Amino acid sequence: MTSSNETGGAGDTTPHHETPTFGNPDLPPEGLVNAAGDAASTTMTGPQNPALEALFPNQMNAPATDISTQPFFWSSFNISPRRVQRGGWARELTQSDFAISDEIAGVNMYLEAGGIRELHWHQTAEWSLMTRGGCRVTTLSREGLPSVEDVFEGDLWFFPAGLPHSLQGLGPDGAEFVLAFDDGGQSESNTLLLTDWFTHTPPDVLAKNFGVAQEAFSDIPLHNLWIFPGDVPGDLEADQLSAGVQWGGTEPVIFRLSQSKPVHENSGGSIRIADSTNFPAAKTVAAALNIVEPGAMRELHWHPNADEWQYYLKGSARMTVFNTGPHANTTDFHAGDVGLVRRNLGHYVENTGDEQLIYIETFRSDHYEEVSLANWLAHLPPKLVSAHLNIPEEVLATFPRETQGITPIR
Ligand code: MN
Ligand code: MN
């Protein structure tokens, strides 16, 4: 093998291995940079979908620092089948659709003004973030105490596993929201519905249970309703009174996340967190709402306690997930997309657009936990860090001294 950088001509079958370099460390080399002078390497002759490819520049031409490969961590509600009924619709990503996500399943739902998600309960806890409009939510606590609340864009609710609830869109435009169930297998089509139980109980048992003649049940629907139209809810307090709400009698099931104080805020954006420390009801789902300005980035970090399930609300991003191996893969995200980072795997999320990037992270845990790479390195003997990275101590001293959350705009 010669020291020449020239690629071999016809008949030269010698593997062309560059010396590993900064920014392109791998042997055998990966990435477009290795194909310089050998255009045939990158030929794509098969069927292509240019519209789809254009959304994934980092998939098509990965950064030279990427090294294949690990389970795919991208999915999207944009490609999830939408179940539409009169009154609203829903689409979901369960583990059947998104194999890597075994801790969280997601649902994106819309209810028109007055539209009702039928009274129901299920085996898993339900966390939700309102993304548009307003919704009236009802539930019952473990002690049997009712809650009736209105939630609006940026608000959360949390219903523990097994506790019954309903959702109804408010005027004028109804409600759109994302649900996170604390089990990747939970499907929106796999819930225990009030109408199904009535229909599948002998009428004389219904009569005995409620102390009325069985004819009272002769007009119940024979098929479940799931989502159906209704009258736009009226005065909240009147509904609370008629349901027997005792104010202060039970733990709040809602939390105004977007109105809460950020845990990190600077010129690059902000991070707000809701977990059982400030939203005690949320015993099994912790969440963060991240706003990242153009040019800024959610800093390099990882989460020791749970997988991170992401939902992108606005803007565009790229994320690289660093895994053992080493493996590192970069993927692009847009509004409506979902990402998943296994616990402890390193990652950053960079705003790649010219508008704000807004996304949420949810975790199957009672609390939010993170390790910031910069915070870690700032809290070690500088000599020790310098010995690893060959970076002079005086340069290390200029690194951030604590967790930033989002990198500031410089
Ligand atoms: Mn539910
Ligand atoms: Mn994260």
mmCIF file of C-alpha atoms in Angstrom, residues 30-181:
data_model
loop_
_atom_site.group_PDB
_atom_site.id
_atom_site.type_symbol
_atom_site.label_atom_id
_atom_site.label_comp_id
_atom_site.label_asym_id
_atom_site.label_seq_id
_atom_site.Cartn_x
_atom_site.Cartn_y
_atom_site.Cartn_z
ATOM 1 C CA GLU A 30 -17.530 6.019 6.812
ATOM 2 C CA GLY A 31 -19.171 9.000 5.191
ATOM 3 C CA LEU A 32 -19.116 11.005 1.999
ATOM 4 C CA VAL A 33 -15.700 12.433 2.812
ATOM 5 C CA ASN A 34 -14.178 9.034 2.082
ATOM 6 C CA ALA A 35 -15.655 8.919 -1.378
ATOM 7 C CA ALA A 36 -13.757 11.981 -2.588
ATOM 8 C CA GLY A 37 -12.254 11.182 -5.965
ATOM 9 C CA ASP A 38 -14.452 8.122 -6.363
ATOM 10 C CA ALA A 39 -17.846 9.459 -7.367
ATOM 11 C CA ALA A 40 -19.121 5.962 -8.147
ATOM 12 C CA SER A 41 -19.119 5.175 -4.409
ATOM 13 C CA THR A 42 -22.159 7.327 -3.798
ATOM 14 C CA THR A 43 -24.190 6.423 -6.888
ATOM 15 C CA MET A 44 -27.838 5.793 -6.169
ATOM 16 C CA THR A 45 -29.512 3.924 -8.987
ATOM 17 C CA GLY A 46 -32.609 2.480 -7.353
ATOM 18 C CA PRO A 47 -36.079 3.875 -6.747
ATOM 19 C CA GLN A 48 -36.005 7.118 -4.821
ATOM 20 C CA ASN A 49 -38.482 9.487 -3.187
ATOM 21 C CA PRO A 50 -36.868 12.936 -3.410
ATOM 22 C CA ALA A 51 -39.496 14.598 -1.190
ATOM 23 C CA LEU A 52 -38.840 12.178 1.643
ATOM 24 C CA GLU A 53 -35.064 12.212 1.190
ATOM 25 C CA ALA A 54 -35.015 16.000 1.327
ATOM 26 C CA LEU A 55 -36.329 15.837 4.906
ATOM 27 C CA PHE A 56 -33.380 13.729 6.026
ATOM 28 C CA PRO A 57 -30.124 15.365 4.930
ATOM 29 C CA ASN A 58 -28.289 13.749 7.851
ATOM 30 C CA GLN A 59 -29.597 10.306 6.925
ATOM 31 C CA MET A 60 -28.573 10.658 3.298
ATOM 32 C CA ASN A 61 -25.152 12.106 4.053
ATOM 33 C CA ALA A 62 -24.285 11.450 7.657
ATOM 34 C CA PRO A 63 -21.705 13.586 9.438
ATOM 35 C CA ALA A 64 -18.264 11.971 9.090
ATOM 36 C CA THR A 65 -18.307 11.411 12.851
ATOM 37 C CA ASP A 66 -21.274 9.019 12.571
ATOM 38 C CA ILE A 67 -20.518 5.311 12.798
ATOM 39 C CA SER A 68 -23.154 2.740 11.921
ATOM 40 C CA THR A 69 -25.410 1.501 13.289
ATOM 41 C CA GLN A 70 -28.003 1.187 16.049
ATOM 42 C CA PRO A 71 -31.766 0.728 16.296
ATOM 43 C CA PHE A 72 -33.601 3.458 14.413
ATOM 44 C CA PHE A 73 -34.851 6.148 16.803
ATOM 45 C CA TRP A 74 -37.093 8.225 14.552
ATOM 46 C CA SER A 75 -40.817 7.959 13.893
ATOM 47 C CA SER A 76 -43.638 10.385 13.204
ATOM 48 C CA PHE A 77 -47.319 10.951 13.745
ATOM 49 C CA ASN A 78 -47.192 12.356 10.197
ATOM 50 C CA ILE A 79 -47.051 8.785 8.883
ATOM 51 C CA SER A 80 -49.342 7.187 11.486
ATOM 52 C CA PRO A 81 -52.802 6.070 10.287
ATOM 53 C CA ARG A 82 -55.467 8.507 11.478
ATOM 54 C CA ARG A 83 -58.645 7.051 12.961
ATOM 55 C CA VAL A 84 -61.377 9.582 12.215
ATOM 56 C CA GLN A 85 -64.847 9.638 13.723
ATOM 57 C CA ARG A 86 -67.512 12.323 13.903
ATOM 58 C CA GLY A 87 -66.243 14.584 16.686
ATOM 59 C CA GLY A 88 -62.504 14.121 16.211
ATOM 60 C CA TRP A 89 -59.627 11.824 15.405
ATOM 61 C CA ALA A 90 -56.542 10.153 16.827
ATOM 62 C CA ARG A 91 -53.336 8.585 15.574
ATOM 63 C CA GLU A 92 -50.810 6.669 17.615
ATOM 64 C CA LEU A 93 -47.300 5.232 17.808
ATOM 65 C CA THR A 94 -47.139 2.131 19.959
ATOM 66 C CA GLN A 95 -44.186 -0.203 20.289
ATOM 67 C CA SER A 96 -45.697 -2.224 17.441
ATOM 68 C CA ASP A 97 -45.079 0.819 15.216
ATOM 69 C CA PHE A 98 -41.897 2.127 16.852
ATOM 70 C CA ALA A 99 -39.982 -0.867 18.163
ATOM 71 C CA ILE A 100 -37.374 0.985 20.221
ATOM 72 C CA SER A 101 -40.007 2.675 22.411
ATOM 73 C CA ASP A 102 -40.962 0.116 25.030
ATOM 74 C CA GLU A 103 -41.524 2.546 27.934
ATOM 75 C CA ILE A 104 -43.803 5.128 26.282
ATOM 76 C CA ALA A 105 -46.574 4.905 23.658
ATOM 77 C CA GLY A 106 -47.828 8.143 22.121
ATOM 78 C CA VAL A 107 -51.169 9.367 20.806
ATOM 79 C CA ASN A 108 -51.965 12.585 18.959
ATOM 80 C CA MET A 109 -55.675 13.436 19.270
ATOM 81 C CA TYR A 110 -58.053 16.162 18.160
ATOM 82 C CA LEU A 111 -61.537 16.800 19.559
ATOM 83 C CA GLU A 112 -63.765 19.364 17.841
ATOM 84 C CA ALA A 113 -65.555 21.922 20.044
ATOM 85 C CA GLY A 114 -67.956 19.723 22.036
ATOM 86 C CA GLY A 115 -66.289 16.524 20.745
ATOM 87 C CA ILE A 116 -66.077 13.871 23.466
ATOM 88 C CA ARG A 117 -63.490 11.165 24.049
ATOM 89 C CA GLU A 118 -65.796 8.645 25.690
ATOM 90 C CA LEU A 119 -65.628 7.866 29.430
ATOM 91 C CA HIS A 120 -63.015 5.146 29.856
ATOM 92 C CA TRP A 121 -60.040 3.848 31.787
ATOM 93 C CA HIS A 122 -57.010 1.688 30.999
ATOM 94 C CA GLN A 123 -54.155 -0.402 32.365
ATOM 95 C CA THR A 124 -51.540 2.342 32.058
ATOM 96 C CA ALA A 125 -51.125 5.894 33.299
ATOM 97 C CA GLU A 126 -51.924 8.741 30.912
ATOM 98 C CA TRP A 127 -49.839 11.918 30.704
ATOM 99 C CA SER A 128 -50.777 14.647 28.255
ATOM 100 C CA LEU A 129 -49.660 18.015 26.919
ATOM 101 C CA MET A 130 -52.204 20.336 25.303
ATOM 102 C CA THR A 131 -50.812 21.629 22.011
ATOM 103 C CA ARG A 132 -53.771 23.707 20.814
ATOM 104 C CA GLY A 133 -57.159 24.931 22.024
ATOM 105 C CA GLY A 134 -58.934 23.984 25.220
ATOM 106 C CA CYS A 135 -60.224 20.760 26.748
ATOM 107 C CA ARG A 136 -62.451 19.891 29.720
ATOM 108 C CA VAL A 137 -61.110 16.839 31.571
ATOM 109 C CA THR A 138 -62.858 14.801 34.235
ATOM 110 C CA THR A 139 -61.446 12.085 36.473
ATOM 111 C CA LEU A 140 -61.763 10.414 39.847
ATOM 112 C CA SER A 141 -58.995 10.094 42.450
ATOM 113 C CA ARG A 142 -58.041 6.868 44.237
ATOM 114 C CA GLU A 143 -60.149 8.119 47.142
ATOM 115 C CA GLY A 144 -63.152 8.459 44.817
ATOM 116 C CA LEU A 145 -63.003 12.270 44.713
ATOM 117 C CA PRO A 146 -63.880 13.915 41.382
ATOM 118 C CA SER A 147 -61.925 16.493 39.378
ATOM 119 C CA VAL A 148 -63.342 18.593 36.557
ATOM 120 C CA GLU A 149 -60.829 20.989 34.990
ATOM 121 C CA ASP A 150 -60.236 23.037 31.851
ATOM 122 C CA VAL A 151 -56.787 22.855 30.233
ATOM 123 C CA PHE A 152 -55.292 24.994 27.484
ATOM 124 C CA GLU A 153 -52.208 25.075 25.253
ATOM 125 C CA GLY A 154 -49.096 24.361 27.338
ATOM 126 C CA ASP A 155 -51.022 22.651 30.178
ATOM 127 C CA LEU A 156 -50.579 19.011 31.303
ATOM 128 C CA TRP A 157 -52.801 16.382 32.834
ATOM 129 C CA PHE A 158 -51.938 13.075 34.491
ATOM 130 C CA PHE A 159 -54.335 10.194 35.157
ATOM 131 C CA PRO A 160 -52.918 7.227 37.111
ATOM 132 C CA ALA A 161 -53.426 3.738 35.677
ATOM 133 C CA GLY A 162 -56.947 2.471 36.166
ATOM 134 C CA LEU A 163 -58.610 5.748 37.087
ATOM 135 C CA PRO A 164 -61.569 6.709 34.870
ATOM 136 C CA HIS A 165 -61.630 9.895 32.818
ATOM 137 C CA SER A 166 -63.137 11.808 29.921
ATOM 138 C CA LEU A 167 -61.979 14.562 27.560
ATOM 139 C CA GLN A 168 -64.123 17.094 25.736
ATOM 140 C CA GLY A 169 -63.093 19.843 23.303
ATOM 141 C CA LEU A 170 -63.952 23.424 24.291
ATOM 142 C CA GLY A 171 -64.981 26.277 22.020
ATOM 143 C CA PRO A 172 -64.194 27.772 19.679
ATOM 144 C CA ASP A 173 -61.717 25.379 18.045
ATOM 145 C CA GLY A 174 -61.714 22.228 20.152
ATOM 146 C CA ALA A 175 -58.551 20.623 21.510
ATOM 147 C CA GLU A 176 -55.412 19.018 20.127
ATOM 148 C CA PHE A 177 -53.004 17.262 22.452
ATOM 149 C CA VAL A 178 -50.412 14.504 22.739
ATOM 150 C CA LEU A 179 -50.812 11.588 25.151
ATOM 151 C CA ALA A 180 -47.926 9.598 26.585
ATOM 152 C CA PHE A 181 -48.869 6.258 28.129
#
